[in-house]
């Protein structure tokens, strides 16, 4: 975040202890011998790259994963050690930079592997890298039927150390998914073909949070790695994976009532007059909006916590303001009272999953947006 600070009444807090707790809780679901790569791309899903990476390392995560080279370099400059995967791979002209920082690119293109091979021979030590295979995500990766041929080319390059195959599930988290089962079978098949050729590929990975919360029957046998993202932050990859692990939300966002106003029946609220008071009530004005990363699509649907009670959002979310209904709250809240938009207030909680459901999106987007728009405080 640059520019003048946000409204000082708004506070984004990241609970690093919750992230360490979630790592423990998720480990309990892993097959024996499986190791964890904590996914910290996109500024750790809005929670802060370096603080989260350091927390995960301290809590015992065996590896980390980011999207782009610059994020990996940032981790190294901050003194974070150990394996760091680059999930987006590289351009060939970035191979030397990745090698210099001992980052592990996940690639699918021969041009890039050749550049990495050259960098490895130049430095006199092979560069670790992984081969991305598209088993059904339709995004990145070499096709399944070309993967073995590619592996055979790669093992002839002395500047490379191929440590694993990577693939990504498109429908993980959905226990009923046949697609995930097919992807898993294709991945397991490739791994066994590679192992027949004497390649251990011990750091291969298929599952993200969804593949762990909904265990895959043919999960590649350990030793293997899982790439955990959203669940480390307390989010669910799919509502159907609720209740599988005791996860704690790591992000909270609070504000303070800017005004409390009497609203007679018939009062119209916010742009487009999309809400009209059916009876006399009290409205609270919250000084936060979509410029603070709160989803506008939650207009007329979300709720917030005031004095431990739920207050519904009325009308459209504005750039810096929202209006909530305080009708029925006794005692009536006052200007300056704390409002929780995300997180716990006493016994009650609004989770990122819940806010995402109200907004018609996923918890990933909620925490990325709030994290990008606000200064973070850590506890
Ligand atoms: C983001 C990402 C993950 C993490 O997924 P979650 O659902 O957040 O656990 C794993 N693998 C790849 C390739 C990713 O892009």
PDB file of N, CA and C and ligand atoms in Angstrom, residues 39 41 45 87 132 139 168 208-210 227-231 237 364, ligand 1:
ATOM      1  N   UNK A  39       2.297 -22.146   0.494  1.00  0.00           N
ATOM      2  CA  UNK A  39       2.160 -21.278  -0.676  1.00  0.00           C
ATOM      3  C   UNK A  39       1.946 -19.835  -0.205  1.00  0.00           C
ATOM      4  N   UNK A  41       2.345 -17.055  -2.405  1.00  0.00           N
ATOM      5  CA  UNK A  41       2.226 -16.139  -3.549  1.00  0.00           C
ATOM      6  C   UNK A  41       1.229 -15.029  -3.211  1.00  0.00           C
ATOM      7  N   UNK A  45      -1.387 -14.431   0.053  1.00  0.00           N
ATOM      8  CA  UNK A  45      -2.841 -14.292  -0.032  1.00  0.00           C
ATOM      9  C   UNK A  45      -3.313 -13.046   0.728  1.00  0.00           C
ATOM     10  N   UNK A  87       6.188 -21.162  -8.956  1.00  0.00           N
ATOM     11  CA  UNK A  87       5.095 -21.898  -9.604  1.00  0.00           C
ATOM     12  C   UNK A  87       4.817 -21.437 -11.027  1.00  0.00           C
ATOM     13  N   UNK A 132       6.435 -29.297 -14.879  1.00  0.00           N
ATOM     14  CA  UNK A 132       4.992 -29.122 -14.711  1.00  0.00           C
ATOM     15  C   UNK A 132       4.268 -29.932 -15.767  1.00  0.00           C
ATOM     16  N   UNK A 139      -4.024 -25.250 -17.932  1.00  0.00           N
ATOM     17  CA  UNK A 139      -3.405 -23.940 -17.732  1.00  0.00           C
ATOM     18  C   UNK A 139      -1.946 -24.043 -18.136  1.00  0.00           C
ATOM     19  N   UNK A 168      -1.585 -29.794 -11.027  1.00  0.00           N
ATOM     20  CA  UNK A 168      -2.510 -29.021 -10.190  1.00  0.00           C
ATOM     21  C   UNK A 168      -3.931 -29.483 -10.467  1.00  0.00           C
ATOM     22  N   UNK A 208      -3.057 -29.442  -3.472  1.00  0.00           N
ATOM     23  CA  UNK A 208      -3.092 -28.192  -2.730  1.00  0.00           C
ATOM     24  C   UNK A 208      -4.030 -28.397  -1.553  1.00  0.00           C
ATOM     25  N   UNK A 209      -4.575 -27.301  -1.019  1.00  0.00           N
ATOM     26  CA  UNK A 209      -5.450 -27.439   0.151  1.00  0.00           C
ATOM     27  C   UNK A 209      -6.599 -28.397  -0.131  1.00  0.00           C
ATOM     28  N   UNK A 210      -7.171 -28.305  -1.333  1.00  0.00           N
ATOM     29  CA  UNK A 210      -8.326 -29.133  -1.651  1.00  0.00           C
ATOM     30  C   UNK A 210      -7.990 -30.610  -1.634  1.00  0.00           C
ATOM     31  N   UNK A 227       1.254 -28.753  -1.589  1.00  0.00           N
ATOM     32  CA  UNK A 227       1.390 -27.293  -1.676  1.00  0.00           C
ATOM     33  C   UNK A 227       0.161 -26.667  -1.022  1.00  0.00           C
ATOM     34  N   UNK A 228       0.323 -26.220   0.210  1.00  0.00           N
ATOM     35  CA  UNK A 228      -0.829 -25.719   0.958  1.00  0.00           C
ATOM     36  C   UNK A 228      -0.898 -24.204   0.906  1.00  0.00           C
ATOM     37  N   UNK A 229      -2.025 -23.700   0.444  1.00  0.00           N
ATOM     38  CA  UNK A 229      -2.241 -22.254   0.409  1.00  0.00           C
ATOM     39  C   UNK A 229      -3.396 -21.866   1.299  1.00  0.00           C
ATOM     40  N   UNK A 230      -4.572 -21.748   0.709  1.00  0.00           N
ATOM     41  CA  UNK A 230      -5.701 -21.101   1.372  1.00  0.00           C
ATOM     42  C   UNK A 230      -5.996 -21.659   2.760  1.00  0.00           C
ATOM     43  N   UNK A 231      -5.854 -22.968   2.939  1.00  0.00           N
ATOM     44  CA  UNK A 231      -6.210 -23.560   4.228  1.00  0.00           C
ATOM     45  C   UNK A 231      -5.262 -23.089   5.336  1.00  0.00           C
ATOM     46  N   UNK A 237     -10.949 -24.272   0.269  1.00  0.00           N
ATOM     47  CA  UNK A 237     -10.849 -24.279  -1.197  1.00  0.00           C
ATOM     48  C   UNK A 237     -12.207 -24.508  -1.838  1.00  0.00           C
ATOM     49  N   UNK A 364     -10.072 -16.730  -1.123  1.00  0.00           N
ATOM     50  CA  UNK A 364      -8.788 -16.285  -1.689  1.00  0.00           C
ATOM     51  C   UNK A 364      -8.873 -14.802  -2.091  1.00  0.00           C
TER      52      UNK A 364
HETATM   53  C1  LIG B   1      -2.074 -21.338  -5.593  1.00  0.00           C
HETATM   54  C2  LIG B   1      -1.582 -22.675  -5.877  1.00  0.00           C
HETATM   55  C3  LIG B   1      -1.585 -23.659  -4.873  1.00  0.00           C
HETATM   56  C4  LIG B   1      -2.243 -23.473  -3.547  1.00  0.00           C
HETATM   57  O1  LIG B   1      -3.610 -23.730  -3.660  1.00  0.00           O
HETATM   58  P1  LIG B   1      -4.591 -23.623  -2.422  1.00  0.00           P
HETATM   59  O2  LIG B   1      -5.911 -24.021  -2.960  1.00  0.00           O
HETATM   60  O3  LIG B   1      -4.561 -22.197  -1.981  1.00  0.00           O
HETATM   61  O4  LIG B   1      -4.073 -24.538  -1.371  1.00  0.00           O
HETATM   62  C5  LIG B   1      -0.990 -24.868  -5.169  1.00  0.00           C
HETATM   63  N1  LIG B   1      -0.437 -25.096  -6.377  1.00  0.00           N
HETATM   64  C6  LIG B   1      -0.434 -24.184  -7.357  1.00  0.00           C
HETATM   65  C7  LIG B   1       0.196 -24.503  -8.678  1.00  0.00           C
HETATM   66  C8  LIG B   1      -1.022 -22.950  -7.154  1.00  0.00           C
HETATM   67  O5  LIG B   1      -1.038 -22.043  -8.140  1.00  0.00           O
END
